[in-house]
Coordinates of C-alpha atoms in Angstrom, one line a residue:
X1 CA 58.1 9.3 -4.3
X2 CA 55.8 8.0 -1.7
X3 CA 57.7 7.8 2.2
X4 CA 59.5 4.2 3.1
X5 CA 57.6 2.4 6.0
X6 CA 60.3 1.6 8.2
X7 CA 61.0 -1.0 11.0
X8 CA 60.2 1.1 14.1
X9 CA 62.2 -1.3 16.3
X10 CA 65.5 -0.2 14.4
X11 CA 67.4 1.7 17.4
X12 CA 69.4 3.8 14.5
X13 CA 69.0 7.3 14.8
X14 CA 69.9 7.4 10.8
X15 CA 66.7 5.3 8.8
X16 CA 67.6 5.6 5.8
X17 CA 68.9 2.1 5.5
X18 CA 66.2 0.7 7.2
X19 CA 64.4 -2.2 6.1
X20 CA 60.6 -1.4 5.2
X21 CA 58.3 -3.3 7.4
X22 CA 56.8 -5.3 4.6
X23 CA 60.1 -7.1 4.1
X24 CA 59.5 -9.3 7.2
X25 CA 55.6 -8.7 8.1
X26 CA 53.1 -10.0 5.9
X27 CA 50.7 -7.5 7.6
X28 CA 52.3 -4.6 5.9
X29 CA 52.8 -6.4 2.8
X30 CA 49.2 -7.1 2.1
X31 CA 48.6 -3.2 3.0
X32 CA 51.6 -1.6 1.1
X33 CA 49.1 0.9 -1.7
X34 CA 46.2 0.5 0.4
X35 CA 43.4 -2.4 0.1
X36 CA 41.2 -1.0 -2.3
X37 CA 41.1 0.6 -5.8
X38 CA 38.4 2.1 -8.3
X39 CA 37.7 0.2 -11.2
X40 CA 35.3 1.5 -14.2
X41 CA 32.5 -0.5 -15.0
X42 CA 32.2 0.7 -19.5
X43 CA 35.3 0.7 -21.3
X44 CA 36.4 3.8 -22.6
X45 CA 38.3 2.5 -25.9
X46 CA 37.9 4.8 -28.4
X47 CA 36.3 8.2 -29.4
X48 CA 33.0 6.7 -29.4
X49 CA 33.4 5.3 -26.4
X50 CA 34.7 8.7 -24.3
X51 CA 31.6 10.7 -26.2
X52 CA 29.3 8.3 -24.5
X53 CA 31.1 8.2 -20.9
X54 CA 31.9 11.1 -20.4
X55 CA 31.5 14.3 -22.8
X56 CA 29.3 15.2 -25.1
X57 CA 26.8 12.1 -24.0
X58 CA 27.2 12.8 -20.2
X59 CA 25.6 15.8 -20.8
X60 CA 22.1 14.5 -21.6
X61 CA 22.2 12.6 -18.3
X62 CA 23.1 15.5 -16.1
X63 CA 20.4 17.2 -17.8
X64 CA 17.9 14.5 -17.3
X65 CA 18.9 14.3 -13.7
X66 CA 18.6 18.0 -13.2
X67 CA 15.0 17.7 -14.7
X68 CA 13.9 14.7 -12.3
X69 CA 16.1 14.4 -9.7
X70 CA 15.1 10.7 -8.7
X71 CA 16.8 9.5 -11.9
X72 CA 19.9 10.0 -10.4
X73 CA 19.7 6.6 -8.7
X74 CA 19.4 4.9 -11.8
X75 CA 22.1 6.7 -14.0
X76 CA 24.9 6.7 -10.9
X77 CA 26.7 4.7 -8.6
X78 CA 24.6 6.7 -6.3
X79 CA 22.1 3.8 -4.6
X80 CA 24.7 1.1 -4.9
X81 CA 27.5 2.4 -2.7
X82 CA 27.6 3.4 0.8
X83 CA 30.3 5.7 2.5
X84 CA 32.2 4.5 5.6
X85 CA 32.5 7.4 8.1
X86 CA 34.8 7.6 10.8
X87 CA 36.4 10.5 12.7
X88 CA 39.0 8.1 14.4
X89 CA 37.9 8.7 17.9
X90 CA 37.5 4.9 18.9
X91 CA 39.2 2.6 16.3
X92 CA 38.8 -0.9 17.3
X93 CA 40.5 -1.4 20.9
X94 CA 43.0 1.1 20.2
X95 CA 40.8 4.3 20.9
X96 CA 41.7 7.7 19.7
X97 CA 44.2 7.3 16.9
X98 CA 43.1 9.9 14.4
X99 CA 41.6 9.5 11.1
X100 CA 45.0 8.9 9.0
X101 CA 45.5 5.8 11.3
X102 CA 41.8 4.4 11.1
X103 CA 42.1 4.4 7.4
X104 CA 43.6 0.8 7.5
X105 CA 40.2 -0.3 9.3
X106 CA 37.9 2.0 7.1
X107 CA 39.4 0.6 3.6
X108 CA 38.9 -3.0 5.6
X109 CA 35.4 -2.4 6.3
X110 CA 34.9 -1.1 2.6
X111 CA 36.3 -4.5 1.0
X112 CA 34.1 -6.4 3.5
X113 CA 31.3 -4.1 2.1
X114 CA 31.9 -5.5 -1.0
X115 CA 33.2 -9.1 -0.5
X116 CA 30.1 -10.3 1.8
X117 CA 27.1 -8.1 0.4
X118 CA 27.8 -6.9 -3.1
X119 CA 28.0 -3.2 -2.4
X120 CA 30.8 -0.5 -3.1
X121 CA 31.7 1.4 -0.3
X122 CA 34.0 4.5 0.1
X123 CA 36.3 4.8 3.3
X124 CA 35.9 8.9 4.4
X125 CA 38.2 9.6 7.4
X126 CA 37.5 12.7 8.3
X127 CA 39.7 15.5 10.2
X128 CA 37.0 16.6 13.3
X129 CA 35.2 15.3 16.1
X130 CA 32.6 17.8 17.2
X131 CA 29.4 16.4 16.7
X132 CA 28.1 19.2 14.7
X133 CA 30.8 19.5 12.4
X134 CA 30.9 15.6 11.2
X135 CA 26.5 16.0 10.9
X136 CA 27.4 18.9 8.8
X137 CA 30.0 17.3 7.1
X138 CA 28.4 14.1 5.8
X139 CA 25.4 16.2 5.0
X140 CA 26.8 17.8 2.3
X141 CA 28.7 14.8 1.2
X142 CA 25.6 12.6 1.3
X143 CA 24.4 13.3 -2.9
X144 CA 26.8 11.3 -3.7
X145 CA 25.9 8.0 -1.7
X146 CA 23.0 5.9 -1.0
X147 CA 23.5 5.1 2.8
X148 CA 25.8 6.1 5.2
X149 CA 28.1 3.6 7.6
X150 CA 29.2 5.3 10.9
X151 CA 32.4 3.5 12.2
X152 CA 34.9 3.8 15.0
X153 CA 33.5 7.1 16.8
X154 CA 33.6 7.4 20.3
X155 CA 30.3 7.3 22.8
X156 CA 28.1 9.0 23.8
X157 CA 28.7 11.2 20.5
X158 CA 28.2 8.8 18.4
X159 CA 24.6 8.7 19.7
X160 CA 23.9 12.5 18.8
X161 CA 26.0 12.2 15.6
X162 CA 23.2 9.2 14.0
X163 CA 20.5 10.6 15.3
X164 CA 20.7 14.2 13.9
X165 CA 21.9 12.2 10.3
X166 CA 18.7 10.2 10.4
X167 CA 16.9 13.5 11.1
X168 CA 18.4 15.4 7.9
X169 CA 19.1 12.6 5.1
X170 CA 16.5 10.6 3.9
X171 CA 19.1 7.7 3.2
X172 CA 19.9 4.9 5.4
X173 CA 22.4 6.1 8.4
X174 CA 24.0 3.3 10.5
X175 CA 26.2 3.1 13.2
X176 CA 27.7 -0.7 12.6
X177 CA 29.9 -0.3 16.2
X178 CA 25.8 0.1 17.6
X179 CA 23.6 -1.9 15.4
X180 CA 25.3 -4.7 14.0
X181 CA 27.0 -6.0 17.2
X182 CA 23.7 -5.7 18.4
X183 CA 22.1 -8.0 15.2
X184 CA 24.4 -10.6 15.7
X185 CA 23.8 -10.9 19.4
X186 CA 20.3 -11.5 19.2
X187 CA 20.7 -14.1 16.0
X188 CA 23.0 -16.1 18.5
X189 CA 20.9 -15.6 21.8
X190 CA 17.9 -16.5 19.6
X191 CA 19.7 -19.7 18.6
X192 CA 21.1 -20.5 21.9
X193 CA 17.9 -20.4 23.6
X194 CA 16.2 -22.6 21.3
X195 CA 18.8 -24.9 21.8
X196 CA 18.1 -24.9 25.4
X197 CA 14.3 -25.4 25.1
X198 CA 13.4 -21.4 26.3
X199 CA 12.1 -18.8 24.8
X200 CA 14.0 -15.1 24.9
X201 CA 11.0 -13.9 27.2
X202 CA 12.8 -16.3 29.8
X203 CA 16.1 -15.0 30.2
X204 CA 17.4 -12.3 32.6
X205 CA 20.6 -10.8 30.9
X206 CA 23.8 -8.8 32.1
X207 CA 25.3 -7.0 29.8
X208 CA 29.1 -5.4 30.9
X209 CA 29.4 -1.9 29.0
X210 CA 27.2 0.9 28.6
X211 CA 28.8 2.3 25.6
X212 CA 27.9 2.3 21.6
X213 CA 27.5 -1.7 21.8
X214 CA 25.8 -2.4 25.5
X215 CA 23.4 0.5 24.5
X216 CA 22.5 -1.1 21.6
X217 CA 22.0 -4.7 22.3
X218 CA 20.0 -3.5 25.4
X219 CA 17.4 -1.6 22.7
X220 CA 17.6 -4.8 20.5
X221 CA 16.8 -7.6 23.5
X222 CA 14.0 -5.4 24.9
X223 CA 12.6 -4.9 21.2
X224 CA 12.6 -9.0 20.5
X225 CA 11.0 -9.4 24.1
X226 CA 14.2 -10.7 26.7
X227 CA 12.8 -11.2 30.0
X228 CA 15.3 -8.3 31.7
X229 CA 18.3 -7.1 31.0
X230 CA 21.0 -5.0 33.1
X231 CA 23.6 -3.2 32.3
X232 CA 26.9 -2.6 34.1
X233 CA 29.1 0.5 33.9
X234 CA 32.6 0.9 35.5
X235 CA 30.5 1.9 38.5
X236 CA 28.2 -0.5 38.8
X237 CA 24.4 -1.1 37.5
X238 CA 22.6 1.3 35.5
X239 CA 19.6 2.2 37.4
X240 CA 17.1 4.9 37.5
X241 CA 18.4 6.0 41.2
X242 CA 21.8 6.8 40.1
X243 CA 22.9 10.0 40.2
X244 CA 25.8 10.3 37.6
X245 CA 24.2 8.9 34.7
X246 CA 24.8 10.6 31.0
X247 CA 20.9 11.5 29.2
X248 CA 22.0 8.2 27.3
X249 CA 22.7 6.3 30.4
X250 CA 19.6 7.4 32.0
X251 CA 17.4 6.5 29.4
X252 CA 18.9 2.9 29.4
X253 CA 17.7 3.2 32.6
X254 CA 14.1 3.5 32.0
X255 CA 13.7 0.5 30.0
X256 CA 15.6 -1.6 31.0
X257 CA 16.4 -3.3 34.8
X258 CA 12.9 -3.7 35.5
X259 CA 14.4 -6.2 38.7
X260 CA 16.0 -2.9 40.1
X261 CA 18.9 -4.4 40.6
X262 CA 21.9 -2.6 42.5
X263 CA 25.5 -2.9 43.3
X264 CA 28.2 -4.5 40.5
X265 CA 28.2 -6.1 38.1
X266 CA 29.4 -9.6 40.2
X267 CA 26.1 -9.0 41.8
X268 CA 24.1 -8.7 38.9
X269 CA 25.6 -12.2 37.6
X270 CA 24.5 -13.7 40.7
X271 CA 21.3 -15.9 38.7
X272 CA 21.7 -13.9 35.4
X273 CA 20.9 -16.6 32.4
X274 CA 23.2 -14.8 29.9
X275 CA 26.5 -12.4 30.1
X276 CA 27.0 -9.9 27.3
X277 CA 30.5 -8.8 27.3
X278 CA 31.3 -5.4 25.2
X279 CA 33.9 -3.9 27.7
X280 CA 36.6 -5.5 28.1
X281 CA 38.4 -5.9 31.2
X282 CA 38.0 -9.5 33.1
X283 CA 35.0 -11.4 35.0
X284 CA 35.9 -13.0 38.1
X285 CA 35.0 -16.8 37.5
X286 CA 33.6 -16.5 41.0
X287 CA 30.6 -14.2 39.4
X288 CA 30.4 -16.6 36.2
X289 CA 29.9 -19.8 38.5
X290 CA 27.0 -17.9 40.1
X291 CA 25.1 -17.3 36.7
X292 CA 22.0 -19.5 37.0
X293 CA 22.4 -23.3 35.3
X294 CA 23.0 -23.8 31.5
X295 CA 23.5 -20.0 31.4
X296 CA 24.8 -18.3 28.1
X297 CA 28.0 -16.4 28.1
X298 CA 28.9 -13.8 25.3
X299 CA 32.0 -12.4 26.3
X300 CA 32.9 -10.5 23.0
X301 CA 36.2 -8.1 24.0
X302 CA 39.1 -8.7 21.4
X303 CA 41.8 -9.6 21.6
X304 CA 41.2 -11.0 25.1
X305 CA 37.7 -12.2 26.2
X306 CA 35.9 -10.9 29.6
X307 CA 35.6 -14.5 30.4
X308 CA 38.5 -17.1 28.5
X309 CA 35.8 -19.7 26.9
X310 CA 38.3 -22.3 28.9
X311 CA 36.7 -20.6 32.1
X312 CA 33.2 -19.7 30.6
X313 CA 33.1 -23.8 29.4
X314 CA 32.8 -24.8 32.8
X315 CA 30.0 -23.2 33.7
X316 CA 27.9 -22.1 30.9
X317 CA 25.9 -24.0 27.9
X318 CA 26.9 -21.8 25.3
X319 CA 29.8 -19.7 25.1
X320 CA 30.4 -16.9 22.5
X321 CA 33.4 -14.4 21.9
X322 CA 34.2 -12.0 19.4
X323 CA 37.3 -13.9 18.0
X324 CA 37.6 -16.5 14.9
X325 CA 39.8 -18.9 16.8
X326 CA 37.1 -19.7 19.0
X327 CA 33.3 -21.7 17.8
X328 CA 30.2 -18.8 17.6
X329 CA 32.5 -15.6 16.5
X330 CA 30.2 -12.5 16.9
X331 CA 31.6 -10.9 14.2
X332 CA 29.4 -8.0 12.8
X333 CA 30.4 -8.6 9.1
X334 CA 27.6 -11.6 9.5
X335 CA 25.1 -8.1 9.3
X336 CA 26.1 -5.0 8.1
X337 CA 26.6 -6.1 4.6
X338 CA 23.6 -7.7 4.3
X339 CA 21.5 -4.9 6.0
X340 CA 23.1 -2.2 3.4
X341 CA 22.2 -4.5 0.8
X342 CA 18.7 -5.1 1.4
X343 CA 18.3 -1.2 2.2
X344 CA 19.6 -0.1 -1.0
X345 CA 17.6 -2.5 -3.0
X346 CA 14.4 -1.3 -2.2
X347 CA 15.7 2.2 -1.6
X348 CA 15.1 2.4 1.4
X349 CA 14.5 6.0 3.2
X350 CA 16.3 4.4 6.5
X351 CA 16.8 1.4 8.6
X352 CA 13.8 0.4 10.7
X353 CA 13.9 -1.3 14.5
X354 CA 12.0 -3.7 12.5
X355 CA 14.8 -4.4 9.5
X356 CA 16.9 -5.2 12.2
X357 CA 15.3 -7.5 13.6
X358 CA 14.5 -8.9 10.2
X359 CA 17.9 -9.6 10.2
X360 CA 19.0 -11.1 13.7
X361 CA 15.7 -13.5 12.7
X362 CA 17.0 -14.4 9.4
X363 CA 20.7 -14.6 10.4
X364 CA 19.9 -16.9 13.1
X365 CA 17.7 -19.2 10.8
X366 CA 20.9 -19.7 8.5
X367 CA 22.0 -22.2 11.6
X368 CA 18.5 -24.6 10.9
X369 CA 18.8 -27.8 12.3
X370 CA 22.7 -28.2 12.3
X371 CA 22.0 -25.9 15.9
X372 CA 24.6 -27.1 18.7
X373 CA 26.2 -26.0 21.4
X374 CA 29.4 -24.7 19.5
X375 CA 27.2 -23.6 16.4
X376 CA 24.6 -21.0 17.0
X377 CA 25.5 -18.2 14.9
X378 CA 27.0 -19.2 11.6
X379 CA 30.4 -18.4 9.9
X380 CA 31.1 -15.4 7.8
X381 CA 32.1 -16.9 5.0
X382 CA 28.8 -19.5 4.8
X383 CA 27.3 -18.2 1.5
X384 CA 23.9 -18.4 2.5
X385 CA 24.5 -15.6 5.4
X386 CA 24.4 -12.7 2.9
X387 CA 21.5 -13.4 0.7
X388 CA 19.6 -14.4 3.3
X389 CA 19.6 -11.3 5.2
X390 CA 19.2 -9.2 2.0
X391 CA 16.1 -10.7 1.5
X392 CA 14.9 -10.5 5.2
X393 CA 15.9 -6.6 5.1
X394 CA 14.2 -6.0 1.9
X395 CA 11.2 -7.1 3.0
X396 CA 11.1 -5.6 6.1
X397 CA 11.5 -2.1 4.6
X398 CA 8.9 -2.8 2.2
X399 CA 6.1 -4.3 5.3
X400 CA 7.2 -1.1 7.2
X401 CA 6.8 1.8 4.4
X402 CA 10.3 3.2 4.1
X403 CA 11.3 1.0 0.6
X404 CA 11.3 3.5 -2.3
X405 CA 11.1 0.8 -4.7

């Protein structure tokens, strides 16, 4: 018999007795068995039916498989599901809790996977964080799955741990912490600045965080063309005279900061058109009431915003966070489901700077004309989210040579 969950704020040293948490938290009692389940997709009803599934009949497609190798994304689940890596290193803002306790977000992330883009995905926590062992490790799991969803692992090794996977599979290897916070931002600075009448070329950005997301969405701006963008570490700028920088850090450096700016990140704010908040901690309104007029402010931390959109309101044109009680969520389940989607339609070999873009572009055209102030990036649940950047990633792969099909 599986352990009772009990209430952890009982003081009695003897918990037998103890009430299970799901008795008075509907948070446990949705999770009670886990989220998630496999289902078959052919009956298996008779004889006939278990000679067909499974042996004699199965037989004839392993052997087919074995023969021509590429058949095996046609007679599997193989290029229709995705697995959801995480070694628990940095599970939402709770950091290093292990991979037993990330499985709540991983089995999450898999029914998101499936609820918002149509594709299966399998939560893998595993028990390691050396970069070399989880490459290794998801090498020889990766037959079984047609793309691979990095989750919750801690910078810089998350950086080292996609590249060397994109280096040694030839399916598509995302980290969503990276690339989809990074997708979503630049659908809603997209919209956001054609709501104020400028193009992204115009803008000097700040971004607070030099970690998996900052890196990212500094790539992503300087790919689509933002004027400059800065980034802000808990000692200050990022720039190329800085002597303590990672190899990460000092290759943000090199593309980005073209102003050589110096100092904090207050003085970086000082006539900054847009604030991109993945760090946490808080902004002093001081530095947000010196951000240049109708500025943009992102401020994306959860549960608690680097700027409270009360503050941000006063100063700024648009104002994003990272919550759903607030107008213009960044939420990345607006992208990754829709980037896996597309990928695995056409097969892809990997995902492209270009399929990314594809997708901020065609995530931020969901908005069309109904484009305001409080409505620049569109909800999760809008049904047109989804397909349309499915399509847009499709596409993209196909225009850029790495669609299989």
């Amino acid at each position: 018999m599986a352990a009772e969950i009990v209430n952890p704020r009982s003081d009695s040293a003897d918990q037998d007795g103890a009430e299970p948490l799901d008795s008075f938290d509907p948070v446990f009692a949705l999770h009670r068995g886990g989220k998630m389940a496999v289902q078959a997709t052919v009956p298996v009803r008779d004889k006939d039916d278990l000679s067909l599934a499974y042996t004699p009949g199965v037989a004839r497609v392993c052997t087919a498989i074995a023969d021509q190798p590429e058949l095996v994304n046609d007679y599997t689940w193989k290029s229709s599901v995705v697995a959801v890596v995480t070694d628990g290193t940095a599970v939402l803002g709770l950091g290093d809790i292990g991979p037993e306790a990330s499985l709540p977000v991983m089995e999450g992330k898999a029914i998101l996977f499936k609820q918002f883009g149509g594709v299966d995905a399998v939560p893998i926590a595993l028990d390691c964080t050396d970069a070399d062992d989880i490459v290794e490790t998801v090498v020889r799991l990766a037959p079984s799955f047609g793309g691979v969803n990095l989750e919750d692992i801690s910078a810089p090794r998350c950086f080292e741990i996609e590249r060397k996977l994109q280096e040694r599979l030839d399916i598509p290897v995302f980290h969503d912490d990276q690339h989809g916070t990074a997708v979503v931002t630049l659908a809603a600075l997209r919209n956001a600045a054609r709501l104020s009448g400028r193009e992204i070329g115009q803008l000097r950005a700040v971004i607070s965080g030099a970690g998996a997301a900052g890196v990212a969405i500094a790539k992503m701006l300087v790919e689509a063309g933002i004027g400059d963008v800065a980034l802000a570490d808990r000692k200050g700028i990022i720039s190329a005279d800085r002597q303590d920088l990672t190899p990460v850090k000092s290759e943000v450096a090199s593309f980005t900061n073209k102003a050589g700016l110096t100092g904090s990140l207050e003085d970086a704010l000082a006539g900054a058109d847009v604030f991109i908040g993945v760090s946490g901690g808080t902004v002093p309104e001081a530095a947000v009431a010196s951000m240049a007029e109708g500025a943009f402010v992102f401020a994306m931390a959860n549960p608690n915003p680097e700027v409270h959109p009360d503050v941000a309101h006063k100063y700024a044109a648009v104002v994003a966070t990272g919550r759903s009680d607030f107008p213009n969520q960044i939420n990345n389940v607006l992208a990754f489901p829709g980037i896996f989607a597309g990928a695995l339609q056409v097969r892809a070999s990997r995902i492209t700077e270009g399929m990314k873009i594809a997708a901020a572009e065609a995530l931020a055209a969901v908005v069309g004309d109904d484009l305001a102030a409080d409505y620049v990036i569109p909800s999760p649940f809008d049904e047109r989210v989804a397909p349309a950047v499915t399509a847009a990633v499709a596409a993209a792969a196909r225009a850029e040579g790495v669609a299989r099909r």
